[in-house]
Amino acid sequence: MAAADGSLSDNPRTFSRRPSAQASRQAKATKRKYQASSEAPPAKRRNETSFLPAEKTSVKETQRTFKGNTQKTFSPKKHSVSTSDRNQEERPCIKTSSLFKNNPDIPELHRPVVKQVQEKVFTSAAFHELGLHPHLISTINTVLKMSSMTSVQKQSIPVLLEGRDALVRSQTGSGKTLAYCIPVVQSLQAMKSKIQRSDGPYALVLVPTRELALQSFDTVQKLLKPFTWIVPGVLMGGEKRKSEKARLRKGINILISTPGRLVDHIKSTKNIHFSRLRWLVFDEADRILDLGFEKDITVILNAVNAECQKRQNVLLSATLTEGVTRLADISLHDPVSISVLDKSHDQLNSKDKAIREVCPPPAGDELDSFAIPESLEQHVTVVPSKLRLVCLAAFILQKCKFEKDQKMVIFFSSCELVEFHYSLFLQTLLSSSGAPASGQLPSASTRLKFLRLHGNMEQEERTAVFQEFSHSRRGVLLCTDVAARGLDLPQVTWIVQYNAPSSPAEYIHRIGRTARIGCHGSSLLILAPSEAEYVNSLASHKINVSEIKMEDILCVLTRDDCFKGKRWGAQKSHAVGPQEIRERATVLQTVFEDYVHSSERRVSWAKKALQSFIQAYATYPRELKHIFHVRSLHLGHVAKSFGLRDAPRNLSALTRKKRKAHLKRPDLHKKTQSKHSLTEILRSEYSSGIEPGITKVKKQNAPGEPGSQPLWPSLQPTPCFGHGKTLKWRKTQKGLQQDSQTSQKV
Ligand SMILES: Nc1ncnc2c1ncn2[C@@H]1O[C@H](COP(=O)(O)OP(=O)(O)OP(=O)(O)O)[C@@H](O)[C@H]1O
């Protein structure tokens, strides 16, 4: 049964069975792991499986639901079940409350049209004009298949070849990786005394995520093809430390790492020396500071400074925000500011001036805007909370089922939300695609393919997903912000932001996963009516979005006979009206609710996802609190978007239970009270993967009674950490030290 219907089970043996071949690779990886550990899933997976429902709905059953009546009511189906499920089954008909009643009005978007800042991507200048080693030029031309430079490369490479430090800003997907990799390789291959592997690192590149580390490593490896004596290497969380130690012992000359993992090796490995270091590169520099990595950066800078004073330092990002000024201040020497935005670069002696030009103060009107690729079309849709889930599903179907070769990335605010939607869509949307209905494109059923990526996954699976999505021509990747930075996923056509980002910089990086290097791409931001004001906030950063009406998205359901209601079932052709759209949306919502309510475990799983959503919602920074505040959410309506029929009454109990468990572990309790707790809990994808486990619970007040009242007036969300804070370092005799007062600031 489990294998045939491909649904999920919490039995570790069957857990890895996925409904389609698409996930078989991940499944094998997971399975191998379980076998290796006497069939017990690893801790993270164990948590994950506990989220998963115990029982399965067969494909047949799901299809039956899809083809059901207009679904004002539905009869529960027979599941092969446990006692708890039988209780569910014994229930009489359950009413699906109207999705389209009692919703708040969708406000007119008075969208201010602003002139977006734009940069020219390509130049006519060729790489051979740079005076590089002929083998390096031919590698760029033949292996990377590139001939002309991008604007940022044309500006940065000569400056870095001159030996200067630089602070580099250019739009997403404009070729910043090569802008630093080419000078690093050129300078190291030209060193008079030939580099030996055992010399250790000559270049250290720090990146915020493991996937980005792998990607940068791949680029460096390609460039080094003709220079086999220079050895590149990557260190990242989630990999075996022992094998990394062995590689470090043998020697790595260009070392690419995430900060957490490098710190771990600095502290515990004797084989890492920086005495020969010539380059220190911070890619996605602002993000590295934004994620609570500042302590790690302090350790790294102290270790590097202790052994080597003379080196070139480079900071790069598409959005160099305020926080980066401190890092620039302590790590750059007489830097050159390179900003494609200005279409010029200055070779200034004044560090302050360089920083100010590239990294403007946030209050600056013109200066606090970000360049957006010209070929990127940005959209927004305003959807009442009750309709969010059907609207997202309809959008996925519209693009990825009814259109050819669409590759979509959907951003969520937490790992739990990714897991929930991934499993839900696999079990509902994918099952429905098994049998194409009349009117459906013949190949449409094979087009839907779901993948997910977040920081709670095992590294092996993370890497497999990243590779699979990179090489795929189509598919839907559900992910957290772990995929927002730097990842070069080819041919992504749509970016969807299901949960709004916490800063304009994050918005820019998320949408920047499409429309790379001159390609076309589109983005969609989904907002609730109470969040419509966010459009103005984006406009104040010169970000222009055009509106897509919710009805135009839901309209696609009329193309899919799976969602036909009873009334229309008998009629062959009829004009498609708003009533039919509403009925079909209700059918789809019922499919979700039917699935979620088919067992108590699934209901509890949906509640946990809802809880995670609320927790993430409480972390928006102060300057966005007037738009995104938990008090403006309606619990009953939000619950619908998790397939829950009613506002949960026991969320507080869930929270209390978790809190109790939490208090039993004083180490975690202490952690929760530290300023990093929330950032780490919610953005755990950035951890090096080797820290002790962190409970994903935030201390909070007990929620008030759910119902028609606005959500949880008693909940006082913990102020957000990690947003917009300025880091302070002091230079002391012992090296750099973080200003402790600043680190307490929230
Ligand atoms: N000169 C070039 N000609 C053609 N393609 C290029 C050139 N330089 C880089 N690319 C390609 O452009 C894509 C984007 O490059 P890269 O990932 O370095 O962008 P980025 O500016 O670092 O983006 P982000 O800000 O999102 O990290 C990559 O696929 C890369 O191979």
Coordinates of C-alpha atoms and ligand atoms in Angstrom, one line a residue, residues 122 127 146 148-150 153 171-178 284 318 486 488 513 516-517, ligand 1:
F122 CA 27.5 43.1 -20.5
F127 CA 38.8 38.8 -21.3
M146 CA 32.6 33.1 -22.0
S148 CA 33.2 39.2 -23.1
M149 CA 33.2 40.6 -19.6
T150 CA 30.3 41.8 -17.6
Q153 CA 34.1 42.1 -14.1
Q171 CA 23.1 43.5 -9.2
T172 CA 22.2 39.8 -8.8
G173 CA 23.4 37.4 -11.5
S174 CA 25.9 39.9 -12.9
G175 CA 29.0 37.7 -12.6
K176 CA 30.6 38.8 -9.3
T177 CA 32.0 35.3 -8.6
L178 CA 34.3 35.5 -11.6
E284 CA 27.5 38.0 0.1
A318 CA 24.3 42.9 -4.6
G486 CA 24.2 33.7 -4.6
D488 CA 23.0 30.3 -9.7
R513 CA 17.5 33.8 -8.5
R516 CA 20.3 36.2 -14.3
I517 CA 23.0 37.4 -16.7
Ligands
LIG1 N1 31.4 37.2 -18.6 C1 30.4 36.3 -18.6 N2 29.8 35.9 -19.7 C2 28.7 35.0 -19.7 N3 28.2 34.5 -18.5 C3 28.8 34.9 -17.4 C4 29.9 35.8 -17.3 N4 30.3 36.0 -16.1 C5 29.4 35.2 -15.3 N5 28.6 34.6 -16.1 C6 27.5 33.6 -15.7 O1 26.5 34.4 -15.0 C7 25.9 33.7 -14.0 C8 25.8 34.6 -12.8 O2 27.1 34.8 -12.2 P1 27.3 34.9 -10.7 O3 26.7 33.8 -10.0 O4 28.7 35.1 -10.5 O5 26.5 36.2 -10.3 P2 26.5 37.1 -9.0 O6 26.6 38.5 -9.4 O7 27.5 36.6 -8.1 O8 25.0 36.9 -8.5 P3 24.4 37.0 -7.0 O9 24.5 38.4 -6.6 O10 23.1 36.4 -7.1 O11 25.3 36.1 -6.1 C9 26.6 32.4 -13.8 O12 25.9 31.4 -14.5 C10 27.9 32.7 -14.6 O13 28.5 31.5 -15.1

